[in-house]
mmCIF file of C-alpha atoms in Angstrom:
data_model
loop_
_atom_site.group_PDB
_atom_site.id
_atom_site.type_symbol
_atom_site.label_atom_id
_atom_site.label_comp_id
_atom_site.label_asym_id
_atom_site.label_seq_id
_atom_site.Cartn_x
_atom_site.Cartn_y
_atom_site.Cartn_z
ATOM 1 C CA MET L 189 -25.370 -13.083 -27.888
ATOM 2 C CA ARG L 190 -24.993 -10.994 -24.609
ATOM 3 C CA TYR L 191 -21.708 -10.139 -22.257
ATOM 4 C CA ALA L 192 -20.853 -8.508 -19.332
ATOM 5 C CA SER L 193 -20.167 -4.680 -19.741
ATOM 6 C CA VAL L 194 -17.419 -5.296 -17.602
ATOM 7 C CA THR L 195 -15.652 -7.217 -20.401
ATOM 8 C CA ASP L 196 -16.198 -3.706 -23.248
ATOM 9 C CA ARG L 197 -14.407 -2.252 -19.972
ATOM 10 C CA LEU L 198 -11.697 -3.336 -20.119
ATOM 11 C CA ALA L 199 -11.342 -4.766 -23.965
ATOM 12 C CA HIS L 200 -8.263 -2.911 -24.375
ATOM 13 C CA LEU L 201 -6.602 -1.910 -20.974
ATOM 14 C CA GLY L 202 -5.198 -5.590 -20.369
ATOM 15 C CA SER L 203 -2.770 -7.182 -22.840
ATOM 16 C CA ALA L 204 -3.060 -5.048 -24.705
ATOM 17 C CA LYS L 205 -0.577 -2.363 -23.483
ATOM 18 C CA TRP L 206 2.190 -5.084 -23.078
ATOM 19 C CA GLU L 207 1.799 -5.892 -26.756
ATOM 20 C CA LEU L 208 5.730 -4.592 -27.415
ATOM 21 C CA HIS L 209 7.140 -6.696 -25.251
ATOM 22 C CA VAL L 210 5.078 -10.156 -26.668
ATOM 23 C CA ARG L 211 6.267 -8.560 -30.187
ATOM 24 C CA ALA L 212 10.350 -8.361 -28.558
ATOM 25 C CA ARG L 213 9.899 -12.032 -27.020
ATOM 26 C CA ALA L 214 8.173 -13.865 -30.038
ATOM 27 C CA MET L 215 10.972 -11.583 -32.000
ATOM 28 C CA ALA L 216 13.508 -13.371 -29.466
ATOM 29 C CA ALA L 217 11.527 -17.214 -29.901
ATOM 30 C CA ALA L 218 12.406 -16.485 -33.457
ATOM 31 C CA GLY L 219 16.418 -16.322 -33.163
ATOM 32 C CA ARG L 220 16.710 -12.214 -32.801
ATOM 33 C CA GLU L 221 18.660 -11.600 -30.408
ATOM 34 C CA ILE L 222 16.712 -9.275 -27.720
ATOM 35 C CA ILE L 223 17.730 -6.916 -25.439
ATOM 36 C CA GLU L 224 15.066 -7.109 -22.936
ATOM 37 C CA LEU L 225 13.965 -3.799 -20.565
ATOM 38 C CA THR L 226 10.552 -4.119 -20.823
ATOM 39 C CA ILE L 227 9.225 -5.632 -17.246
ATOM 40 C CA GLY L 228 10.070 -6.246 -13.955
ATOM 41 C CA GLU L 229 11.430 -9.501 -13.483
ATOM 42 C CA PRO L 230 14.081 -9.841 -10.414
ATOM 43 C CA ASP L 231 17.439 -10.506 -11.544
ATOM 44 C CA VAL L 232 17.967 -12.750 -9.446
ATOM 45 C CA PRO L 233 16.280 -16.555 -8.741
ATOM 46 C CA THR L 234 13.985 -16.939 -5.917
ATOM 47 C CA PRO L 235 16.037 -17.741 -2.658
ATOM 48 C CA GLN L 236 16.345 -21.355 -2.609
ATOM 49 C CA ALA L 237 14.904 -21.255 1.197
ATOM 50 C CA LEU L 238 11.870 -20.316 -0.091
ATOM 51 C CA ILE L 239 12.086 -23.325 -2.514
ATOM 52 C CA GLU L 240 12.736 -25.551 0.064
ATOM 53 C CA ALA L 241 9.811 -24.135 2.306
ATOM 54 C CA ALA L 242 7.658 -24.788 -0.707
ATOM 55 C CA SER L 243 9.082 -28.207 -1.621
ATOM 56 C CA ALA L 244 8.634 -29.438 2.208
ATOM 57 C CA ALA L 245 5.322 -28.077 2.627
ATOM 58 C CA MET L 246 4.149 -30.478 0.012
ATOM 59 C CA ARG L 247 5.710 -33.527 0.981
ATOM 60 C CA ALA L 248 4.517 -32.802 4.189
ATOM 61 C CA GLY L 249 1.360 -33.071 2.429
ATOM 62 C CA ARG L 250 -0.021 -28.922 2.715
ATOM 63 C CA THR L 251 -1.486 -29.233 -0.473
ATOM 64 C CA GLY L 252 -5.449 -29.323 0.630
ATOM 65 C CA TYR L 253 -7.767 -26.659 0.405
ATOM 66 C CA SER L 254 -7.363 -23.327 2.435
ATOM 67 C CA ASN L 255 -9.413 -20.441 3.464
ATOM 68 C CA GLY L 256 -10.541 -16.951 1.921
ATOM 69 C CA ARG L 257 -8.480 -15.086 4.542
ATOM 70 C CA GLY L 258 -5.625 -17.412 4.167
ATOM 71 C CA GLU L 259 -3.317 -19.713 6.227
ATOM 72 C CA PRO L 260 -3.369 -18.966 9.967
ATOM 73 C CA LYS L 261 0.664 -19.567 10.497
ATOM 74 C CA THR L 262 1.441 -16.752 7.346
ATOM 75 C CA VAL L 263 -1.804 -14.524 8.627
ATOM 76 C CA ALA L 264 -0.284 -14.181 12.047
ATOM 77 C CA ALA L 265 3.712 -13.277 10.415
ATOM 78 C CA LEU L 266 2.289 -10.893 8.321
ATOM 79 C CA ALA L 267 0.311 -9.282 11.467
ATOM 80 C CA GLN L 268 3.550 -9.192 13.618
ATOM 81 C CA ARG L 269 5.278 -7.679 10.648
ATOM 82 C CA TYR L 270 2.962 -4.804 10.635
ATOM 83 C CA SER L 271 2.899 -4.300 14.360
ATOM 84 C CA ALA L 272 6.831 -4.574 14.636
ATOM 85 C CA ARG L 273 6.702 -1.733 11.492
ATOM 86 C CA ARG L 274 4.354 0.846 12.711
ATOM 87 C CA GLY L 275 4.850 0.589 16.246
ATOM 88 C CA ARG L 276 1.285 -0.509 16.876
ATOM 89 C CA PRO L 277 -0.889 -3.638 17.033
ATOM 90 C CA VAL L 278 -1.809 -5.049 13.574
ATOM 91 C CA GLY L 279 -3.924 -7.602 14.241
ATOM 92 C CA ALA L 280 -5.419 -11.107 12.458
ATOM 93 C CA ASP L 281 -8.534 -9.713 11.697
ATOM 94 C CA GLN L 282 -6.893 -7.105 9.425
ATOM 95 C CA VAL L 283 -5.011 -9.457 6.570
ATOM 96 C CA ILE L 284 -6.808 -11.061 4.268
ATOM 97 C CA CYS L 285 -3.814 -13.627 1.902
ATOM 98 C CA LEU L 286 -4.256 -12.854 -1.996
ATOM 99 C CA PRO L 287 -2.287 -14.450 -4.706
ATOM 100 C CA GLY L 288 0.099 -10.789 -5.608
ATOM 101 C CA THR L 289 -0.579 -7.808 -5.546
ATOM 102 C CA GLN L 290 -2.635 -7.164 -8.921
ATOM 103 C CA THR L 291 -5.324 -9.895 -6.787
ATOM 104 C CA ALA L 292 -5.645 -8.114 -3.764
ATOM 105 C CA LEU L 293 -6.038 -4.426 -5.525
ATOM 106 C CA TYR L 294 -8.756 -6.257 -7.744
ATOM 107 C CA GLY L 295 -9.837 -6.570 -4.243
ATOM 108 C CA ILE L 296 -9.469 -4.168 -2.918
ATOM 109 C CA PHE L 297 -11.285 -1.436 -5.297
ATOM 110 C CA ARG L 298 -14.381 -4.161 -5.712
ATOM 111 C CA THR L 299 -14.879 -3.759 -2.142
ATOM 112 C CA LEU L 300 -14.833 -0.043 -2.045
ATOM 113 C CA VAL L 301 -15.816 1.409 -5.216
ATOM 114 C CA GLN L 302 -18.707 0.879 -8.213
ATOM 115 C CA ALA L 303 -20.215 2.673 -10.739
ATOM 116 C CA GLY L 304 -21.212 6.412 -9.995
ATOM 117 C CA ASP L 305 -18.271 6.567 -7.452
ATOM 118 C CA GLU L 306 -14.513 8.405 -8.890
ATOM 119 C CA VAL L 307 -10.899 7.355 -7.987
ATOM 120 C CA ILE L 308 -7.930 9.889 -7.739
ATOM 121 C CA VAL L 309 -4.758 8.156 -9.307
ATOM 122 C CA GLY L 310 -1.668 9.458 -10.412
ATOM 123 C CA ASP L 311 -0.949 10.101 -13.845
ATOM 124 C CA PRO L 312 1.770 8.331 -14.920
ATOM 125 C CA MET L 313 0.914 5.175 -13.221
ATOM 126 C CA TYR L 314 1.270 1.298 -13.530
ATOM 127 C CA ALA L 315 -0.103 -0.409 -16.607
ATOM 128 C CA THR L 316 -2.910 -1.950 -14.866
ATOM 129 C CA TYR L 317 -4.471 0.241 -13.131
ATOM 130 C CA GLU L 318 -6.996 1.808 -15.713
ATOM 131 C CA GLY L 319 -7.947 -1.766 -15.777
ATOM 132 C CA LEU L 320 -8.396 -2.408 -12.069
ATOM 133 C CA ILE L 321 -10.605 0.558 -11.696
ATOM 134 C CA ALA L 322 -12.731 -0.232 -14.545
ATOM 135 C CA GLN L 323 -13.654 -3.336 -13.525
ATOM 136 C CA THR L 324 -15.433 -1.535 -10.510
ATOM 137 C CA GLY L 325 -17.549 0.919 -12.798
ATOM 138 C CA ALA L 326 -15.557 3.503 -11.271
ATOM 139 C CA THR L 327 -14.432 6.017 -13.108
ATOM 140 C CA MET L 328 -10.343 6.952 -12.906
ATOM 141 C CA VAL L 329 -9.321 10.876 -12.478
ATOM 142 C CA PRO L 330 -6.220 10.799 -13.131
ATOM 143 C CA VAL L 331 -3.787 13.624 -11.976
ATOM 144 C CA ARG L 332 -0.707 14.902 -13.604
ATOM 145 C CA LEU L 333 2.808 14.055 -11.908
ATOM 146 C CA ARG L 334 5.613 16.238 -12.603
ATOM 147 C CA PRO L 335 8.897 15.858 -13.497
ATOM 148 C CA GLU L 336 10.240 19.032 -12.194
ATOM 149 C CA ASP L 337 8.228 17.707 -8.573
ATOM 150 C CA GLY L 338 10.161 14.265 -8.280
ATOM 151 C CA PHE L 339 7.103 12.479 -9.989
ATOM 152 C CA ARG L 340 5.938 13.190 -6.532
ATOM 153 C CA LEU L 341 1.778 13.516 -5.925
ATOM 154 C CA ARG L 342 0.977 17.084 -5.070
ATOM 155 C CA ALA L 343 -1.632 17.647 -2.392
ATOM 156 C CA GLU L 344 -3.122 20.795 -3.857
ATOM 157 C CA ASP L 345 -3.556 18.799 -7.424
ATOM 158 C CA VAL L 346 -5.243 16.024 -5.629
ATOM 159 C CA ALA L 347 -7.378 18.644 -3.497
ATOM 160 C CA ALA L 348 -8.237 20.405 -7.041
ATOM 161 C CA ALA L 349 -9.511 16.883 -8.299
ATOM 162 C CA VAL L 350 -11.981 15.765 -5.461
ATOM 163 C CA THR L 351 -15.781 16.091 -6.327
ATOM 164 C CA PRO L 352 -18.736 14.590 -4.645
ATOM 165 C CA ARG L 353 -17.558 11.424 -6.106
ATOM 166 C CA THR L 354 -14.857 10.847 -5.474
ATOM 167 C CA ARG L 355 -14.509 7.717 -2.727
ATOM 168 C CA VAL L 356 -11.134 6.630 -2.621
ATOM 169 C CA LEU L 357 -7.264 8.501 -3.217
ATOM 170 C CA PHE L 358 -4.848 5.849 -4.889
ATOM 171 C CA LEU L 359 -1.159 5.683 -3.728
ATOM 172 C CA ASN L 360 2.205 3.716 -5.136
ATOM 173 C CA THR L 361 4.909 4.297 -3.029
ATOM 174 C CA PRO L 362 7.700 3.427 -4.293
ATOM 175 C CA HIS L 363 6.295 4.430 -8.080
ATOM 176 C CA ASN L 364 6.116 2.236 -10.634
ATOM 177 C CA PRO L 365 6.678 3.836 -13.486
ATOM 178 C CA SER L 366 8.847 6.755 -12.111
ATOM 179 C CA GLY L 367 10.796 5.325 -9.044
ATOM 180 C CA ALA L 368 9.259 7.907 -6.824
ATOM 181 C CA VAL L 369 9.237 7.783 -3.074
ATOM 182 C CA LEU L 370 6.768 9.720 -1.050
ATOM 183 C CA ARG L 371 8.095 11.459 2.057
ATOM 184 C CA PRO L 372 6.119 11.841 5.071
ATOM 185 C CA SER L 373 4.871 15.599 4.419
ATOM 186 C CA ASP L 374 3.651 14.082 1.161
ATOM 187 C CA ILE L 375 1.557 11.449 2.939
ATOM 188 C CA ALA L 376 0.669 13.679 5.992
ATOM 189 C CA ALA L 377 -0.479 16.467 3.628
ATOM 190 C CA LEU L 378 -2.536 13.678 1.227
ATOM 191 C CA GLY L 379 -3.738 12.602 4.002
ATOM 192 C CA GLU L 380 -5.836 16.234 5.637
ATOM 193 C CA VAL L 381 -7.003 15.663 1.766
ATOM 194 C CA ALA L 382 -8.150 12.182 2.466
ATOM 195 C CA ARG L 383 -9.550 13.206 5.674
ATOM 196 C CA ALA L 384 -11.589 16.546 4.416
ATOM 197 C CA HIS L 385 -12.687 14.424 2.227
ATOM 198 C CA ASP L 386 -13.682 11.274 3.851
ATOM 199 C CA LEU L 387 -11.497 9.655 0.908
ATOM 200 C CA TRP L 388 -10.051 6.136 1.399
ATOM 201 C CA ILE L 389 -6.279 5.978 1.217
ATOM 202 C CA VAL L 390 -5.198 2.649 -0.775
ATOM 203 C CA SER L 391 -1.386 2.453 -1.375
ATOM 204 C CA ASP L 392 0.242 0.057 -3.797
ATOM 205 C CA GLU L 393 3.739 -0.593 -1.860
ATOM 206 C CA VAL L 394 5.019 -3.545 -3.766
ATOM 207 C CA TYR L 395 8.515 -1.703 -4.284
ATOM 208 C CA GLU L 396 8.307 -1.373 -0.031
ATOM 209 C CA GLU L 397 11.917 -3.294 0.029
ATOM 210 C CA LEU L 398 14.072 -2.212 -3.082
ATOM 211 C CA VAL L 399 14.347 1.802 -1.714
ATOM 212 C CA PHE L 400 17.760 2.653 -3.263
ATOM 213 C CA PRO L 401 20.504 3.445 -0.674
ATOM 214 C CA GLY L 402 20.283 6.708 1.301
ATOM 215 C CA VAL L 403 16.365 6.739 0.727
ATOM 216 C CA THR L 404 13.926 5.852 2.743
ATOM 217 C CA PHE L 405 9.990 4.222 2.638
ATOM 218 C CA ALA L 406 7.026 5.809 4.094
ATOM 219 C CA SER L 407 3.994 4.557 4.395
ATOM 220 C CA PRO L 408 0.595 6.290 5.339
ATOM 221 C CA MET L 409 -0.357 3.422 7.103
ATOM 222 C CA ASP L 410 2.600 4.719 9.190
ATOM 223 C CA GLN L 411 0.794 7.516 10.548
ATOM 224 C CA PRO L 412 -2.344 6.379 13.190
ATOM 225 C CA ASP L 413 -4.211 9.146 12.183
ATOM 226 C CA LEU L 414 -4.762 7.547 8.911
ATOM 227 C CA ALA L 415 -4.827 3.837 10.003
ATOM 228 C CA ASP L 416 -8.516 4.148 10.092
ATOM 229 C CA ARG L 417 -8.585 4.966 6.285
ATOM 230 C CA THR L 418 -5.682 3.384 4.672
ATOM 231 C CA VAL L 419 -6.063 -0.241 2.684
ATOM 232 C CA ILE L 420 -2.154 -1.814 1.631
ATOM 233 C CA ALA L 421 -1.540 -4.150 -1.111
ATOM 234 C CA CYS L 422 1.842 -5.824 -0.900
ATOM 235 C CA SER L 423 3.576 -9.591 -2.240
ATOM 236 C CA ILE L 424 6.872 -11.132 -2.233
ATOM 237 C CA SER L 425 6.958 -10.796 -6.031
ATOM 238 C CA LYS L 426 10.014 -8.347 -5.966
ATOM 239 C CA SER L 427 10.942 -8.236 -2.535
ATOM 240 C CA HIS L 428 11.982 -12.513 -2.776
ATOM 241 C CA ALA L 429 12.126 -12.182 -6.510
ATOM 242 C CA ALA L 430 9.718 -14.455 -6.368
ATOM 243 C CA PRO L 431 6.905 -12.852 -9.174
ATOM 244 C CA GLY L 432 5.871 -16.415 -10.295
ATOM 245 C CA PHE L 433 4.658 -17.778 -7.154
ATOM 246 C CA ARG L 434 1.814 -15.375 -6.476
ATOM 247 C CA SER L 435 1.710 -14.150 -3.037
ATOM 248 C CA GLY L 436 1.008 -11.581 -1.506
ATOM 249 C CA TRP L 437 -1.704 -9.785 1.006
ATOM 250 C CA VAL L 438 -4.220 -7.037 2.281
ATOM 251 C CA ILE L 439 -3.848 -4.815 5.467
ATOM 252 C CA GLY L 440 -7.019 -2.496 6.478
ATOM 253 C CA PRO L 441 -9.012 -1.696 9.055
ATOM 254 C CA THR L 442 -11.269 -4.510 10.758
ATOM 255 C CA GLU L 443 -14.023 -3.396 9.108
ATOM 256 C CA PHE L 444 -12.759 -3.351 5.712
ATOM 257 C CA ALA L 445 -11.217 -7.055 6.002
ATOM 258 C CA ARG L 446 -14.546 -8.380 6.973
ATOM 259 C CA ARG L 447 -15.564 -7.505 4.079
ATOM 260 C CA LEU L 448 -13.328 -8.415 1.718
ATOM 261 C CA LEU L 449 -13.603 -11.546 3.107
ATOM 262 C CA PRO L 450 -16.299 -12.973 1.626
ATOM 263 C CA LEU L 451 -16.075 -11.505 -1.666
ATOM 264 C CA SER L 452 -11.672 -13.709 -1.337
ATOM 265 C CA GLU L 453 -14.081 -16.594 -0.851
ATOM 266 C CA THR L 454 -16.589 -16.176 -3.818
ATOM 267 C CA MET L 455 -13.470 -15.574 -5.824
ATOM 268 C CA LEU L 456 -10.873 -18.130 -4.629
ATOM 269 C CA PHE L 457 -11.804 -19.440 -1.428
ATOM 270 C CA GLY L 458 -8.033 -19.646 -0.751
ATOM 271 C CA SER L 459 -5.027 -20.096 -1.961
ATOM 272 C CA GLN L 460 -2.190 -23.038 -1.800
ATOM 273 C CA PRO L 461 -1.293 -24.026 1.595
ATOM 274 C CA PHE L 462 2.399 -25.037 0.798
ATOM 275 C CA LEU L 463 3.300 -21.377 -0.980
ATOM 276 C CA ALA L 464 1.698 -19.976 2.037
ATOM 277 C CA ASP L 465 3.732 -22.319 4.219
ATOM 278 C CA MET L 466 6.685 -20.218 2.329
ATOM 279 C CA MET L 467 4.983 -16.298 2.307
ATOM 280 C CA ALA L 468 5.144 -17.343 5.930
ATOM 281 C CA LEU L 469 9.256 -17.713 6.042
ATOM 282 C CA ALA L 470 9.725 -14.648 3.369
ATOM 283 C CA VAL L 471 7.630 -12.194 5.955
ATOM 284 C CA SER L 472 9.042 -13.567 8.858
ATOM 285 C CA GLU L 473 12.489 -12.593 7.914
ATOM 286 C CA PRO L 474 14.439 -9.689 6.119
ATOM 287 C CA SER L 475 14.631 -10.492 2.390
ATOM 288 C CA PRO L 476 17.985 -11.931 1.844
ATOM 289 C CA VAL L 477 17.705 -10.674 -1.749
ATOM 290 C CA ALA L 478 16.528 -6.926 -1.764
ATOM 291 C CA GLY L 479 18.994 -5.433 -0.825
ATOM 292 C CA GLY L 480 21.460 -6.028 -3.478
ATOM 293 C CA MET L 481 18.485 -6.253 -5.773
ATOM 294 C CA ALA L 482 18.423 -2.267 -5.246
ATOM 295 C CA ALA L 483 22.210 -1.686 -5.305
ATOM 296 C CA ARG L 484 22.385 -2.748 -8.395
ATOM 297 C CA PHE L 485 19.070 -0.873 -9.694
ATOM 298 C CA ALA L 486 20.861 2.195 -8.284
ATOM 299 C CA ASN L 487 23.487 1.460 -10.040
ATOM 300 C CA ARG L 488 21.955 0.446 -13.494
ATOM 301 C CA ALA L 489 20.272 3.527 -13.153
ATOM 302 C CA ALA L 490 23.225 6.048 -12.795
ATOM 303 C CA MET L 491 24.723 4.493 -15.778
ATOM 304 C CA ILE L 492 21.817 4.766 -18.146
ATOM 305 C CA ALA L 493 21.464 8.523 -16.610
ATOM 306 C CA ARG L 494 25.863 9.158 -17.466
ATOM 307 C CA GLY L 495 24.516 7.377 -20.707
ATOM 308 C CA LEU L 496 22.399 9.156 -22.443
ATOM 309 C CA GLU L 497 21.289 12.591 -20.273
ATOM 310 C CA GLY L 498 21.475 15.156 -23.518
ATOM 311 C CA VAL L 499 22.173 12.573 -26.036
ATOM 312 C CA ALA L 500 20.572 13.850 -28.845
ATOM 313 C CA GLY L 501 18.089 15.609 -26.668
ATOM 314 C CA LEU L 502 17.673 12.814 -24.401
ATOM 315 C CA ARG L 503 16.476 13.229 -20.768
ATOM 316 C CA VAL L 504 16.921 10.709 -18.050
ATOM 317 C CA HIS L 505 14.778 11.244 -14.587
ATOM 318 C CA SER L 506 16.452 9.379 -12.464
ATOM 319 C CA PRO L 507 14.419 6.670 -9.479
ATOM 320 C CA GLU L 508 14.800 6.552 -6.282
ATOM 321 C CA ALA L 509 13.381 3.051 -5.973
ATOM 322 C CA GLY L 510 12.067 0.136 -8.159
ATOM 323 C CA MET L 511 13.146 -1.648 -11.411
ATOM 324 C CA PHE L 512 13.143 0.988 -13.860
ATOM 325 C CA THR L 513 13.711 4.452 -15.599
ATOM 326 C CA MET L 514 12.095 6.768 -17.488
ATOM 327 C CA VAL L 515 14.192 8.302 -20.607
ATOM 328 C CA ASP L 516 12.218 11.727 -22.168
ATOM 329 C CA ILE L 517 12.585 11.540 -25.766
ATOM 330 C CA ARG L 518 10.082 13.852 -27.107
ATOM 331 C CA ALA L 519 12.917 15.513 -28.536
ATOM 332 C CA THR L 520 13.039 13.152 -31.345
ATOM 333 C CA GLY L 521 9.292 14.258 -32.169
ATOM 334 C CA LEU L 522 8.401 11.334 -31.740
ATOM 335 C CA SER L 523 6.047 9.001 -29.506
ATOM 336 C CA GLY L 524 7.118 6.794 -26.901
ATOM 337 C CA GLU L 525 5.442 3.768 -29.128
ATOM 338 C CA GLN L 526 7.003 5.102 -32.156
ATOM 339 C CA PHE L 527 10.123 5.348 -30.355
ATOM 340 C CA ALA L 528 10.257 2.491 -29.003
ATOM 341 C CA LEU L 529 8.987 0.007 -32.412
ATOM 342 C CA ASP L 530 11.561 1.790 -34.157
ATOM 343 C CA LEU L 531 13.937 0.943 -31.219
ATOM 344 C CA LEU L 532 12.815 -2.789 -31.297
ATOM 345 C CA ASP L 533 13.632 -3.136 -35.262
ATOM 346 C CA ALA L 534 16.514 -1.589 -35.126
ATOM 347 C CA GLN L 535 18.246 -2.135 -31.985
ATOM 348 C CA GLY L 536 16.655 -5.188 -30.947
ATOM 349 C CA VAL L 537 16.098 -2.887 -27.602
ATOM 350 C CA ALA L 538 12.644 -3.765 -26.306
ATOM 351 C CA VAL L 539 11.420 -0.930 -23.617
ATOM 352 C CA MET L 540 7.889 -0.473 -22.577
ATOM 353 C CA PRO L 541 6.586 3.553 -23.949
ATOM 354 C CA GLY L 542 5.663 5.849 -22.368
ATOM 355 C CA GLU L 543 1.583 5.820 -23.170
ATOM 356 C CA SER L 544 1.211 2.589 -21.814
ATOM 357 C CA PHE L 545 1.372 4.389 -18.575
ATOM 358 C CA GLY L 546 -1.100 6.695 -18.960
ATOM 359 C CA ALA L 547 -1.059 10.158 -20.990
ATOM 360 C CA GLY L 548 1.569 11.739 -18.792
ATOM 361 C CA MET L 549 4.256 9.783 -19.893
ATOM 362 C CA ALA L 550 3.409 10.142 -23.694
ATOM 363 C CA GLY L 551 7.015 10.548 -25.474
ATOM 364 C CA TRP L 552 8.843 9.144 -22.705
ATOM 365 C CA LEU L 553 10.240 5.624 -22.741
ATOM 366 C CA ARG L 554 10.017 2.912 -19.355
ATOM 367 C CA LEU L 555 13.484 1.026 -18.912
ATOM 368 C CA SER L 556 13.383 -2.050 -16.755
ATOM 369 C CA LEU L 557 17.119 -1.978 -14.602
ATOM 370 C CA THR L 558 17.095 -6.033 -14.501
ATOM 371 C CA GLN L 559 19.394 -7.076 -16.985
ATOM 372 C CA ASP L 560 23.022 -7.216 -16.255
ATOM 373 C CA ASP L 561 25.351 -4.720 -16.543
ATOM 374 C CA ALA L 562 27.094 -5.607 -19.520
ATOM 375 C CA ARG L 563 24.053 -6.233 -21.287
ATOM 376 C CA THR L 564 22.518 -2.631 -19.552
ATOM 377 C CA THR L 565 25.697 -0.865 -21.336
ATOM 378 C CA GLU L 566 24.508 -2.286 -24.949
ATOM 379 C CA ALA L 567 21.647 -1.209 -24.348
ATOM 380 C CA ILE L 568 22.839 2.416 -23.599
ATOM 381 C CA ARG L 569 24.906 1.867 -26.706
ATOM 382 C CA ARG L 570 21.970 0.970 -28.933
ATOM 383 C CA ILE L 571 20.010 3.487 -27.507
ATOM 384 C CA ALA L 572 22.302 6.496 -27.881
ATOM 385 C CA LEU L 573 22.954 5.583 -31.621
ATOM 386 C CA HIS L 574 19.228 5.019 -32.683
ATOM 387 C CA ALA L 575 18.729 8.669 -30.825
ATOM 388 C CA GLN L 576 21.530 10.148 -33.002
ATOM 389 C CA GLY L 577 20.382 8.844 -36.180
ATOM 390 C CA LEU L 578 16.729 9.779 -35.694
ATOM 391 C CA MET L 579 18.315 13.219 -34.867
ATOM 392 C CA GLY L 580 20.426 12.935 -37.691
ATOM 393 C CA ASN L 581 18.075 12.485 -39.972
ATOM 394 C CA ALA L 582 15.774 15.051 -38.990
ATOM 395 C CA ALA L 583 18.742 17.435 -39.472
#
């Protein structure tokens, strides 16, 4: 029997990248004590006010069909939020509500590119980005993000990667996995490249509210001269500790949203109204949990840096935002995948191998910052012990 070519393009770009996480969960289910530092689950429950909003909406009968753009109250709340943040009007006709950032990005790329096109993205990158681009038939063009640049994308590197087939510059700020935050000057320089080559800018901003103390978030949508070519994707998954509610959105130019709308209607024809009511409340007010999470994650990143930097040749990259920190384990002579598998088996600590996030992170690990301080401290001890044992064996 025959299958669509998209299934071949995505065959190894889905759950295969999360095999270690799945293995760790299976070990834990079998009774092994595992410290899980793999995925970005918030370290607090969803705020009770949001739970009550969704529950009240269900009790009130908000369980019928919606529409492809989103519930009017939610769309209006998002338009108001971005108008206030960006200092210029953002209309309801620029908003599309979709289930989480992943679906939002799927819809964005389905709207902007197709076979024969190219998308430039920083490497390392979030594990699903390759699949998001591949599903359209377009080609991903990775541009190396360097530790010495703080893993911030450089405009000159992007300019060197542009070809006549390039259609999109894909940004992620704050960045997963590195936690890097683009500065306004970075965005201005990248925007110059985008204007010079008539490129779209797609910006994944799901960690916008999880910048660490002393760091300021910036978006290409902040800059009026980039607004007509910028599309952003975001959700309440991280900022409001609500990943299971799958509540996200897209903001872009009016014509872009008009073209995305039929795709949204074809895929979903609307999200659940009771979840839309919850999201309307969430985006209308500052998150009650984001500030606390950012402070705790910054503190745990510092703990990991103090505990692992220089141990058996390990190097730690300190993030500026988000839920993760990165550790360079190349001095051990192992790949990230080999180290992570050995660490899981020997020490019961689950981390993500850097190879899941692109060639630029080969020989690195990504550690989540979402375990409490005591378990993070114990994970640091076990990782250090494991690295020292590897180097001792090598000697």
